[in-house]
Tab-separated table of C-alpha atoms in Angstrom:
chain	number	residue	atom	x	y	z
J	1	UNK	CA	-2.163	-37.706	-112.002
J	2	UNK	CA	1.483	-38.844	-112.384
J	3	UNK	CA	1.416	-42.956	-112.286
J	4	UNK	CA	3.001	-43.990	-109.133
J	5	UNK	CA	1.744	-40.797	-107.365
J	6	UNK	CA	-1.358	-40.825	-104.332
J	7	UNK	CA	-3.179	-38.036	-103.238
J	8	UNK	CA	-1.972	-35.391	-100.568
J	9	UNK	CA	-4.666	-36.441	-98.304
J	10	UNK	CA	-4.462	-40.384	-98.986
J	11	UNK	CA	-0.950	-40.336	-98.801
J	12	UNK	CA	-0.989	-38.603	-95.288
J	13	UNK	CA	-3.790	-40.960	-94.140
J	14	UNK	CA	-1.338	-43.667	-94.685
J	15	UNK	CA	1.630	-42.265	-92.990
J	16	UNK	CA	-1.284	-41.575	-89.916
J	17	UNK	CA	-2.551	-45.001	-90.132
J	18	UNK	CA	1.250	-46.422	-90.090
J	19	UNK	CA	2.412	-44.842	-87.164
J	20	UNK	CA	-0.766	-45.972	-85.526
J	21	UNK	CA	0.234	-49.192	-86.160
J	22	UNK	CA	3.771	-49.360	-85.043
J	23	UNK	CA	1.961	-47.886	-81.429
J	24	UNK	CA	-1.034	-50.250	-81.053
J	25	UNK	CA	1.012	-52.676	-79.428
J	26	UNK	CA	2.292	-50.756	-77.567
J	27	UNK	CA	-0.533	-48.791	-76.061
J	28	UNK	CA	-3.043	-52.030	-76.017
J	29	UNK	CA	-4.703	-52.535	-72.954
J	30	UNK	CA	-3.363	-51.651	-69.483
J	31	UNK	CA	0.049	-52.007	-68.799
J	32	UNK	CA	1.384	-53.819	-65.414
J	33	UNK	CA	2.692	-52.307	-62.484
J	34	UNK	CA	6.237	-53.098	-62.155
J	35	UNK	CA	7.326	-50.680	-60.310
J	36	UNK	CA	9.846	-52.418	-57.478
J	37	UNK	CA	12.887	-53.700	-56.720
J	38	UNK	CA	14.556	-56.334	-59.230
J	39	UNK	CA	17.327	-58.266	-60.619
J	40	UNK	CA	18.229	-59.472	-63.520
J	41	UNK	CA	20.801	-62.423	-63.899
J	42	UNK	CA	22.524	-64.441	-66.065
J	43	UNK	CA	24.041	-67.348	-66.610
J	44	UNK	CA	28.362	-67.771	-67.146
J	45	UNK	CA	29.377	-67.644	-70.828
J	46	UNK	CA	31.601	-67.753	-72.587
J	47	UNK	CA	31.738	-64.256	-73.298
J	48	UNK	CA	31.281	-63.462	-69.418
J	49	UNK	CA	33.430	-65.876	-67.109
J	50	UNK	CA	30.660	-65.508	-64.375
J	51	UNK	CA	27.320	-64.856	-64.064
J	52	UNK	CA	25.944	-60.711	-64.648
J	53	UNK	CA	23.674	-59.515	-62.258
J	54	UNK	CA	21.997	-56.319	-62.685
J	55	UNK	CA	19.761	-54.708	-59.814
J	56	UNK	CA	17.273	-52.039	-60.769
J	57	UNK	CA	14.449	-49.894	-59.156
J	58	UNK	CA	11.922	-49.865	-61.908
J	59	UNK	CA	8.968	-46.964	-61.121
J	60	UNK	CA	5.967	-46.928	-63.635
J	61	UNK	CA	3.842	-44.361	-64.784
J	62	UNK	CA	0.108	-44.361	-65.254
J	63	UNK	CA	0.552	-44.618	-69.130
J	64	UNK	CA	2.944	-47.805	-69.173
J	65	UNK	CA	5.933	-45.670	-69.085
J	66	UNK	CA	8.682	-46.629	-67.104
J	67	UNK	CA	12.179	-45.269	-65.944
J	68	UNK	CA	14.745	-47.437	-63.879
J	69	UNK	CA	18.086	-46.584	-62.394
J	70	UNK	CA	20.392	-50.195	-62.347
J	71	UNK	CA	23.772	-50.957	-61.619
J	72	UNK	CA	25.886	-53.777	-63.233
J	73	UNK	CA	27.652	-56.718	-61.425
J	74	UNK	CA	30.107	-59.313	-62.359
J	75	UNK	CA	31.657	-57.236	-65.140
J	76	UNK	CA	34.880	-55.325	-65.904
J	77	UNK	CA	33.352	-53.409	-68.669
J	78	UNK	CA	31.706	-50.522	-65.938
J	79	UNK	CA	31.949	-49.810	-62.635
J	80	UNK	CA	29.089	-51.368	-60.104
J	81	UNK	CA	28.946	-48.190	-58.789
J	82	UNK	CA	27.524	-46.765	-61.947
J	83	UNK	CA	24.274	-45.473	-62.103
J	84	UNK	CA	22.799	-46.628	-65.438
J	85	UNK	CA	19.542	-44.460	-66.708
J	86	UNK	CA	17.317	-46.566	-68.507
J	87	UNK	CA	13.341	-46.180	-69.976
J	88	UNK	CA	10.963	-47.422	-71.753
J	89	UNK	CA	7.417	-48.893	-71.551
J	90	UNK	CA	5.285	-51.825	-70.370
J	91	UNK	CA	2.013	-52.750	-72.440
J	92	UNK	CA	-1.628	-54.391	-71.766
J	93	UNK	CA	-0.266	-57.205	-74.861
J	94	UNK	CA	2.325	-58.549	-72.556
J	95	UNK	CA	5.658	-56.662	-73.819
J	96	UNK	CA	8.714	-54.905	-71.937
J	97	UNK	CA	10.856	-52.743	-73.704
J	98	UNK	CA	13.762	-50.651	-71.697
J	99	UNK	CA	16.578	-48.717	-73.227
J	100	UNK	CA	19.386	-47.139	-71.392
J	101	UNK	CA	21.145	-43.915	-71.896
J	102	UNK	CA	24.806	-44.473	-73.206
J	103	UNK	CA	27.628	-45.764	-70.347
J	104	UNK	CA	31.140	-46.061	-71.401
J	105	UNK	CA	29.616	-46.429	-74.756
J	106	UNK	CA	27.581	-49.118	-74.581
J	107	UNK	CA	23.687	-49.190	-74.959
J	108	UNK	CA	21.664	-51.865	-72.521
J	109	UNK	CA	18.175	-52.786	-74.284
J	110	UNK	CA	16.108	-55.606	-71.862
J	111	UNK	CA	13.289	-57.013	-73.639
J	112	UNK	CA	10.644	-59.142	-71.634
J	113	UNK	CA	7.341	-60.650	-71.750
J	114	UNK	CA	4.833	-60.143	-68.860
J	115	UNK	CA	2.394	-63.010	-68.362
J	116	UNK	CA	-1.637	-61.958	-69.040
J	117	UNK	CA	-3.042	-60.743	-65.053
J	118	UNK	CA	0.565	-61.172	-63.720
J	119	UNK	CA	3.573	-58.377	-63.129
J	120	UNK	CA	6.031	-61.081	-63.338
J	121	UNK	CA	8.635	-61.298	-66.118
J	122	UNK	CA	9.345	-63.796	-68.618
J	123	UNK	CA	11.584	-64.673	-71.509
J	124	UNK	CA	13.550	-61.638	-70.555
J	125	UNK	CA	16.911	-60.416	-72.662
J	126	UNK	CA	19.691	-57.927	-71.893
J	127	UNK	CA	21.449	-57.023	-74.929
J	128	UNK	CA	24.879	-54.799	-75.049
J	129	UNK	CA	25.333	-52.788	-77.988
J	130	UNK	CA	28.608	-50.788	-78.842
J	131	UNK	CA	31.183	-49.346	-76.412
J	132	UNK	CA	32.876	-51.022	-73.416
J	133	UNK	CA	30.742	-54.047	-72.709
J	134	UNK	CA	29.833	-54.501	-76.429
J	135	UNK	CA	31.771	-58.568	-76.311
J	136	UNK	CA	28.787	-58.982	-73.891
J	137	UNK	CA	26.047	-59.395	-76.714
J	138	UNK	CA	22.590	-60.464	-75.560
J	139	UNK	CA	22.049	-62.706	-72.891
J	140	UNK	CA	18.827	-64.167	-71.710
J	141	UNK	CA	17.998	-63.585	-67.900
J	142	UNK	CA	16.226	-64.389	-65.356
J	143	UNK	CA	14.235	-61.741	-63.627
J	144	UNK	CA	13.268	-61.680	-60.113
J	145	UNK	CA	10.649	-58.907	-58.225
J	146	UNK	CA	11.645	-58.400	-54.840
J	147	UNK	CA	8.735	-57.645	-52.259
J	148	UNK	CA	9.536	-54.902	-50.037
J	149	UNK	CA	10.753	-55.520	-46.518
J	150	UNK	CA	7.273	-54.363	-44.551
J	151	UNK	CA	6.751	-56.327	-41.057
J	152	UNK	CA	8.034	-57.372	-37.820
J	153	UNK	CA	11.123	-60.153	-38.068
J	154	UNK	CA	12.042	-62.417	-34.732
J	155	UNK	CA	14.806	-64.738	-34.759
J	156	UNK	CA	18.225	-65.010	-33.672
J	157	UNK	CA	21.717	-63.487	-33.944
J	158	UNK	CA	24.937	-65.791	-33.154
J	159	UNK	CA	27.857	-64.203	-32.256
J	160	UNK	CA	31.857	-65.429	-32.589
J	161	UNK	CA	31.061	-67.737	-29.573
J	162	UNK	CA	28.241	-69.007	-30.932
J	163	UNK	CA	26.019	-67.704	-28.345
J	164	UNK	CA	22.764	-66.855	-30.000
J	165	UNK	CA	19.888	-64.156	-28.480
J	166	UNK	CA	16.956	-63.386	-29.729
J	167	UNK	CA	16.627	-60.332	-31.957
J	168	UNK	CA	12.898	-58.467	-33.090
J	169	UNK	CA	12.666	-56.021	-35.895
J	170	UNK	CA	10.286	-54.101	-37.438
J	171	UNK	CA	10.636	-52.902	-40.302
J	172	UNK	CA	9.357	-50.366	-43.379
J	173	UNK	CA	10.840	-49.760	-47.221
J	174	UNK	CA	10.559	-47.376	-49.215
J	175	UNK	CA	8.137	-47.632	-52.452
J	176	UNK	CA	9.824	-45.456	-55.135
J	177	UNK	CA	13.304	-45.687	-55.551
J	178	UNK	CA	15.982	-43.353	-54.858
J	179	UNK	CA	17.896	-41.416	-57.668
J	180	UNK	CA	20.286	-44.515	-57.725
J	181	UNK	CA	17.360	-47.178	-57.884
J	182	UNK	CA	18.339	-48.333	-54.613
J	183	UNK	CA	15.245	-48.622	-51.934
J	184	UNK	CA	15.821	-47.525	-47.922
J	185	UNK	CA	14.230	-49.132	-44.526
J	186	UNK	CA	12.904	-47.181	-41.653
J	187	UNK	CA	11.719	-48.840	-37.833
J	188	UNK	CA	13.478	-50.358	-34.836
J	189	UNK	CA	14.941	-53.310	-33.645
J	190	UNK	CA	14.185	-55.147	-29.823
J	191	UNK	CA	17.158	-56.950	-28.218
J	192	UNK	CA	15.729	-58.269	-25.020
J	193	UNK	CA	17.914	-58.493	-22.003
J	194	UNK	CA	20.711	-57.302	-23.641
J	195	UNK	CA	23.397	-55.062	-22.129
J	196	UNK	CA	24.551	-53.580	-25.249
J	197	UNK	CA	21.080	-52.313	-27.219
J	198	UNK	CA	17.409	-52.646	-26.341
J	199	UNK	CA	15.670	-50.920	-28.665
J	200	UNK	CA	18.058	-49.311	-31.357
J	201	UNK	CA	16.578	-47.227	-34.255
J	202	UNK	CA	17.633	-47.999	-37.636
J	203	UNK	CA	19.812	-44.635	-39.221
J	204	UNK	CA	21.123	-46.010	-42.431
J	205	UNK	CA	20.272	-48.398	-44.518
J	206	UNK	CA	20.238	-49.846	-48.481
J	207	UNK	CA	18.370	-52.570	-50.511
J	208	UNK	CA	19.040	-53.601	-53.539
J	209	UNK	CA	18.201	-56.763	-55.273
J	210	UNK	CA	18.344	-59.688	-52.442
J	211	UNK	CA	20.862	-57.046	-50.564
J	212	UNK	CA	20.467	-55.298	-47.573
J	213	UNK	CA	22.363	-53.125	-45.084
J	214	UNK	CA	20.785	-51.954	-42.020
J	215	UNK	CA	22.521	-49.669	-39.381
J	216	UNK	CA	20.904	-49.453	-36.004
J	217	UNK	CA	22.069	-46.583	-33.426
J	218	UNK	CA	21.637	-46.368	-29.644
J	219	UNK	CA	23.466	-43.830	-27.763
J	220	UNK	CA	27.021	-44.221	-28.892
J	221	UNK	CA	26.922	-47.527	-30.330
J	222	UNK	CA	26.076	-49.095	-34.047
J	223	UNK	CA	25.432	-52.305	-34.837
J	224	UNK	CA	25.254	-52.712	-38.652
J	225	UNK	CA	24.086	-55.943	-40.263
J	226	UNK	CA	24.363	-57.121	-43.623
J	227	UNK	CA	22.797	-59.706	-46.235
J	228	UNK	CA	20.264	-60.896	-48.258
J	229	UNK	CA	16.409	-61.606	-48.019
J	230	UNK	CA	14.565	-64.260	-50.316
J	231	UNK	CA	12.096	-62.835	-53.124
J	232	UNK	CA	8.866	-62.779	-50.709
J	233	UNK	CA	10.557	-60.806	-48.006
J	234	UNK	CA	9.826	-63.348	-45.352
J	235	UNK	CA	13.292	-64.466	-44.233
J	236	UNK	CA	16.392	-62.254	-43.590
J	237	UNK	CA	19.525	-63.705	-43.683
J	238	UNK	CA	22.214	-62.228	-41.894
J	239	UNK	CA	25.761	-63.090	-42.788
J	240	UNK	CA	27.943	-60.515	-40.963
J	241	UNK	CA	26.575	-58.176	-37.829
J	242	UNK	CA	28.926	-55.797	-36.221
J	243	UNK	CA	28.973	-53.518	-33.310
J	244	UNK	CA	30.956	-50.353	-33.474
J	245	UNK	CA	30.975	-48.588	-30.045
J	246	UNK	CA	29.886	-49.241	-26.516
J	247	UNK	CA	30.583	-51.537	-24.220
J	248	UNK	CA	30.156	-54.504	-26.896
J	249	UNK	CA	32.363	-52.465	-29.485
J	250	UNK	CA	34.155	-55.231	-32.193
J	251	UNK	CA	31.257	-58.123	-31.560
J	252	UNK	CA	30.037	-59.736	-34.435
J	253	UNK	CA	28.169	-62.896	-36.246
J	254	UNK	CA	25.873	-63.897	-38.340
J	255	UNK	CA	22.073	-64.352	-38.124
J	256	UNK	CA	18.355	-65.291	-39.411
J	257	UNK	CA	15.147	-63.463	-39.229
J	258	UNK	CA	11.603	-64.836	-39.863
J	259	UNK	CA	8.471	-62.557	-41.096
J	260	UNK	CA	5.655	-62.722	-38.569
Protein backbone atom coordinates (compact mmCIF):
# COMPACT_ATOMS: atom_id res chain seq x y z
CA UNK A 1 0.00 0.00 0.00
CA UNK A 2 1.19 3.49 -1.08
CA UNK A 3 2.73 5.26 2.30
CA UNK A 4 0.44 7.98 3.23
CA UNK A 5 -2.57 6.03 1.83
CA UNK A 6 -5.66 4.29 4.34
CA UNK A 7 -7.96 1.83 3.36
CA UNK A 8 -11.32 2.48 1.39
CA UNK A 9 -13.25 1.31 4.28
CA UNK A 10 -11.03 3.01 7.15
CA UNK A 11 -10.84 6.03 5.36
CA UNK A 12 -14.74 6.26 5.01
CA UNK A 13 -15.14 5.25 8.69
CA UNK A 14 -13.30 8.36 9.44
CA UNK A 15 -15.09 10.76 7.28
CA UNK A 16 -18.48 8.88 9.13
CA UNK A 17 -17.05 9.24 12.48
CA UNK A 18 -16.11 13.11 11.67
CA UNK A 19 -19.29 14.26 10.66
CA UNK A 20 -20.66 12.53 13.69
CA UNK A 21 -18.70 14.61 15.58
CA UNK A 22 -19.27 18.01 14.21
CA UNK A 23 -23.34 16.88 15.02
CA UNK A 24 -23.06 15.48 18.58
CA UNK A 25 -23.35 18.76 19.95
CA UNK A 26 -25.68 19.55 18.29
CA UNK A 27 -28.14 16.72 18.61
CA UNK A 28 -27.15 16.02 22.52
CA UNK A 29 -29.91 15.72 24.68
CA UNK A 30 -33.28 17.49 24.29
CA UNK A 31 -33.40 20.74 23.02
CA UNK A 32 -35.62 23.66 24.78
CA UNK A 33 -38.75 24.96 23.75
CA UNK A 34 -38.36 28.42 22.65
CA UNK A 35 -40.89 28.82 20.68
CA UNK A 36 -42.51 32.55 21.61
CA UNK A 37 -42.37 35.92 21.30
CA UNK A 38 -38.85 37.76 21.82
CA UNK A 39 -36.52 40.56 21.54
CA UNK A 40 -33.30 41.01 21.20
CA UNK A 41 -31.51 44.38 22.13
CA UNK A 42 -28.55 46.10 22.23
CA UNK A 43 -26.73 48.51 23.63
CA UNK A 44 -25.61 52.21 21.59
CA UNK A 45 -22.20 51.94 19.88
CA UNK A 46 -20.32 53.37 18.31
CA UNK A 47 -21.05 51.74 15.22
CA UNK A 48 -24.95 52.14 15.95
CA UNK A 49 -25.87 55.70 17.46
CA UNK A 50 -28.80 53.98 19.39
CA UNK A 51 -29.69 50.94 20.68
CA UNK A 52 -30.96 47.78 17.88
CA UNK A 53 -33.86 46.02 18.79
CA UNK A 54 -34.92 43.07 16.96
CA UNK A 55 -38.42 41.30 17.66
CA UNK A 56 -38.88 37.74 16.51
CA UNK A 57 -41.50 34.86 16.71
CA UNK A 58 -39.27 31.90 17.19
CA UNK A 59 -41.46 28.35 16.61
CA UNK A 60 -39.51 25.05 17.39
CA UNK A 61 -39.71 21.78 16.08
CA UNK A 62 -39.68 18.47 17.87
CA UNK A 63 -36.00 17.83 16.72
CA UNK A 64 -34.43 21.25 18.03
CA UNK A 65 -35.05 22.88 14.80
CA UNK A 66 -36.18 26.21 14.73
CA UNK A 67 -37.41 28.93 12.17
CA UNK A 68 -38.15 32.66 13.20
CA UNK A 69 -39.49 35.56 11.22
CA UNK A 70 -37.84 39.12 12.95
CA UNK A 71 -37.84 42.54 12.04
CA UNK A 72 -35.03 45.10 12.74
CA UNK A 73 -35.31 48.42 14.73
CA UNK A 74 -33.16 51.38 15.28
CA UNK A 75 -31.30 50.97 11.99
CA UNK A 76 -31.02 52.65 8.57
CA UNK A 77 -29.43 49.70 7.00
CA UNK A 78 -33.24 47.83 6.33
CA UNK A 79 -36.51 48.69 6.60
CA UNK A 80 -38.50 47.68 10.07
CA UNK A 81 -40.98 46.55 7.97
CA UNK A 82 -38.82 43.79 6.63
CA UNK A 83 -39.54 40.42 7.22
CA UNK A 84 -36.20 38.70 7.94
CA UNK A 85 -36.25 34.61 7.50
CA UNK A 86 -34.01 33.12 9.82
CA UNK A 87 -33.25 29.14 11.13
CA UNK A 88 -31.39 27.15 12.83
CA UNK A 89 -31.36 24.84 15.91
CA UNK A 90 -31.49 24.66 19.71
CA UNK A 91 -29.58 21.68 21.54
CA UNK A 92 -29.93 19.50 24.94
CA UNK A 93 -25.84 20.99 25.59
CA UNK A 94 -27.13 24.45 26.01
CA UNK A 95 -26.38 26.09 22.40
CA UNK A 96 -28.47 28.46 19.96
CA UNK A 97 -27.50 28.82 16.60
CA UNK A 98 -29.85 30.96 14.01
CA UNK A 99 -28.93 32.06 10.55
CA UNK A 100 -30.93 34.29 8.37
CA UNK A 101 -31.58 34.22 4.71
CA UNK A 102 -29.77 37.20 2.89
CA UNK A 103 -31.56 40.99 3.31
CA UNK A 104 -30.11 43.80 1.43
CA UNK A 105 -27.07 41.69 1.53
CA UNK A 106 -26.37 41.19 4.80
CA UNK A 107 -26.41 37.80 6.75
CA UNK A 108 -27.78 37.97 10.66
CA UNK A 109 -26.17 34.89 12.69
CA UNK A 110 -27.47 35.08 16.74
CA UNK A 111 -25.59 32.78 18.80
CA UNK A 112 -26.85 32.05 22.47
CA UNK A 113 -26.49 29.87 25.35
CA UNK A 114 -29.59 28.36 27.08
CA UNK A 115 -29.16 27.69 30.80
CA UNK A 116 -29.39 23.61 31.83
CA UNK A 117 -33.66 23.04 32.74
CA UNK A 118 -34.32 26.68 31.62
CA UNK A 119 -35.65 28.19 27.99
CA UNK A 120 -34.12 31.40 28.84
CA UNK A 121 -31.23 32.90 26.86
CA UNK A 122 -27.88 33.87 27.77
CA UNK A 123 -24.66 35.32 26.47
CA UNK A 124 -26.53 35.93 23.29
CA UNK A 125 -24.74 37.64 19.96
CA UNK A 126 -26.14 39.14 16.75
CA UNK A 127 -23.55 39.35 14.22
CA UNK A 128 -23.96 41.25 10.63
CA UNK A 129 -22.04 39.90 7.91
CA UNK A 130 -21.71 41.56 4.36
CA UNK A 131 -24.23 43.82 2.59
CA UNK A 132 -26.11 46.87 3.94
CA UNK A 133 -25.77 46.59 7.68
CA UNK A 134 -22.30 44.93 7.43
CA UNK A 135 -20.58 48.40 9.74
CA UNK A 136 -22.93 46.75 12.32
CA UNK A 137 -20.49 43.78 13.24
CA UNK A 138 -21.48 41.64 16.22
CA UNK A 139 -23.07 42.95 19.09
CA UNK A 140 -23.91 41.19 22.27
CA UNK A 141 -27.70 41.34 23.34
CA UNK A 142 -29.88 40.93 25.65
CA UNK A 143 -32.72 38.58 25.05
CA UNK A 144 -36.05 38.75 26.53
CA UNK A 145 -39.16 35.86 26.20
CA UNK A 146 -42.33 37.47 26.27
CA UNK A 147 -45.29 35.42 27.92
CA UNK A 148 -48.33 35.54 25.95
CA UNK A 149 -51.16 37.87 26.85
CA UNK A 150 -53.78 34.98 28.29
CA UNK A 151 -56.23 36.42 31.16
CA UNK A 152 -58.63 38.91 32.29
CA UNK A 153 -56.96 42.68 32.86
CA UNK A 154 -59.00 45.43 35.19
CA UNK A 155 -57.76 48.79 35.62
CA UNK A 156 -58.28 52.13 34.39
CA UNK A 157 -58.27 54.35 31.29
CA UNK A 158 -57.72 58.33 31.71
CA UNK A 159 -58.87 60.38 29.19
CA UNK A 160 -57.65 64.22 28.02
CA UNK A 161 -59.56 65.43 31.17
CA UNK A 162 -58.11 63.20 33.25
CA UNK A 163 -61.23 61.49 34.10
CA UNK A 164 -60.40 57.87 34.61
CA UNK A 165 -63.17 54.68 34.37
CA UNK A 166 -62.65 51.49 34.90
CA UNK A 167 -61.87 49.22 31.95
CA UNK A 168 -61.98 44.90 32.05
CA UNK A 169 -60.43 42.81 29.38
CA UNK A 170 -60.04 39.50 28.61
CA UNK A 171 -57.88 38.44 26.62
CA UNK A 172 -56.22 35.34 24.34
CA UNK A 173 -52.81 35.22 21.96
CA UNK A 174 -51.97 33.35 19.60
CA UNK A 175 -49.18 30.46 20.11
CA UNK A 176 -47.43 30.16 16.70
CA UNK A 177 -46.59 33.10 14.97
CA UNK A 178 -47.86 34.55 11.91
CA UNK A 179 -45.88 34.51 8.55
CA UNK A 180 -44.33 37.88 9.79
CA UNK A 181 -43.44 36.52 13.40
CA UNK A 182 -45.85 38.81 14.78
CA UNK A 183 -48.50 37.09 17.39
CA UNK A 184 -52.53 38.26 17.39
CA UNK A 185 -55.15 38.61 20.50
CA UNK A 186 -58.69 37.46 20.45
CA UNK A 187 -61.63 38.29 23.52
CA UNK A 188 -63.57 41.33 24.71
CA UNK A 189 -63.32 44.21 26.68
CA UNK A 190 -66.15 45.49 29.67
CA UNK A 191 -66.57 49.28 30.05
CA UNK A 192 -69.11 49.57 32.79
CA UNK A 193 -71.54 52.41 32.73
CA UNK A 194 -70.22 53.79 29.84
CA UNK A 195 -72.21 55.53 27.10
CA UNK A 196 -69.84 54.95 24.39
CA UNK A 197 -68.92 50.87 24.59
CA UNK A 198 -69.97 48.15 27.01
CA UNK A 199 -68.73 45.24 25.83
CA UNK A 200 -66.67 45.78 22.52
CA UNK A 201 -65.02 42.76 20.76
CA UNK A 202 -61.52 43.01 19.84
CA UNK A 203 -61.19 42.92 15.55
CA UNK A 204 -57.58 43.71 15.04
CA UNK A 205 -54.81 43.42 16.79
CA UNK A 206 -50.63 42.87 16.81
CA UNK A 207 -47.89 41.89 19.38
CA UNK A 208 -44.65 42.03 18.97
CA UNK A 209 -41.90 42.20 21.44
CA UNK A 210 -43.29 44.43 24.55
CA UNK A 211 -45.79 45.96 21.68
CA UNK A 212 -49.25 45.73 21.35
CA UNK A 213 -52.19 47.11 19.35
CA UNK A 214 -55.61 46.15 20.12
CA UNK A 215 -58.74 47.39 18.16
CA UNK A 216 -62.08 46.90 19.81
CA UNK A 217 -65.45 47.39 17.65
CA UNK A 218 -69.02 48.03 18.80
CA UNK A 219 -71.56 49.01 16.37
CA UNK A 220 -69.99 51.88 14.52
CA UNK A 221 -67.38 52.83 16.81
CA UNK A 222 -63.45 51.71 17.42
CA UNK A 223 -61.52 52.34 20.11
CA UNK A 224 -57.90 51.26 19.41
CA UNK A 225 -55.27 51.22 22.14
CA UNK A 226 -51.71 50.99 21.96
CA UNK A 227 -48.47 50.03 24.09
CA UNK A 228 -46.42 47.81 25.76
CA UNK A 229 -46.76 44.91 28.39
CA UNK A 230 -43.81 43.84 30.81
CA UNK A 231 -42.08 40.30 30.11
CA UNK A 232 -44.64 38.23 32.44
CA UNK A 233 -47.71 39.59 30.77
CA UNK A 234 -49.19 40.86 33.97
CA UNK A 235 -49.40 44.62 33.41
CA UNK A 236 -50.54 46.48 30.22
CA UNK A 237 -49.54 49.75 29.74
CA UNK A 238 -51.48 51.91 27.69
CA UNK A 239 -49.94 55.04 26.29
CA UNK A 240 -52.40 56.30 23.63
CA UNK A 241 -56.33 55.02 23.37
CA UNK A 242 -58.50 56.44 20.71
CA UNK A 243 -62.05 56.33 19.70
CA UNK A 244 -62.96 56.58 16.08
CA UNK A 245 -66.78 56.82 15.66
CA UNK A 246 -69.85 57.21 17.78
CA UNK A 247 -70.95 59.48 19.94
CA UNK A 248 -67.38 59.64 21.76
CA UNK A 249 -65.60 59.86 18.23
CA UNK A 250 -61.84 61.81 18.74
CA UNK A 251 -61.57 60.80 22.74
CA UNK A 252 -58.43 59.64 23.83
CA UNK A 253 -55.72 58.91 26.81
CA UNK A 254 -53.66 56.78 28.19
CA UNK A 255 -54.08 53.82 30.58
CA UNK A 256 -52.92 50.69 32.87
CA UNK A 257 -54.16 47.22 33.11
CA UNK A 258 -53.41 44.62 35.86
CA UNK A 259 -53.53 40.60 35.28
CA UNK A 260 -56.06 39.02 37.60
Amino acid sequence: MPKGFLPGSLCLALIALSFAGCNATRMTGTAANLTGNWSFTTQANTTSASALTMNAGLSTQANGQITAVAHLIGTTCVSANTAIQMSGWANGSGELLLTSQPFNGTTLTIKGEIPAGSSKLTNTTMTFTGGSCSALGAQPATSTQFSQINNTYTGNFTDQDGTAFPVSATLTQTTQPDANGQFHLSGSATFPNNPCFTQPIVTDSLVTGENLSTTYAQGNATITAVGTFNADATQLTVTNWQVAGGMCDGAHGTGLLTQQ
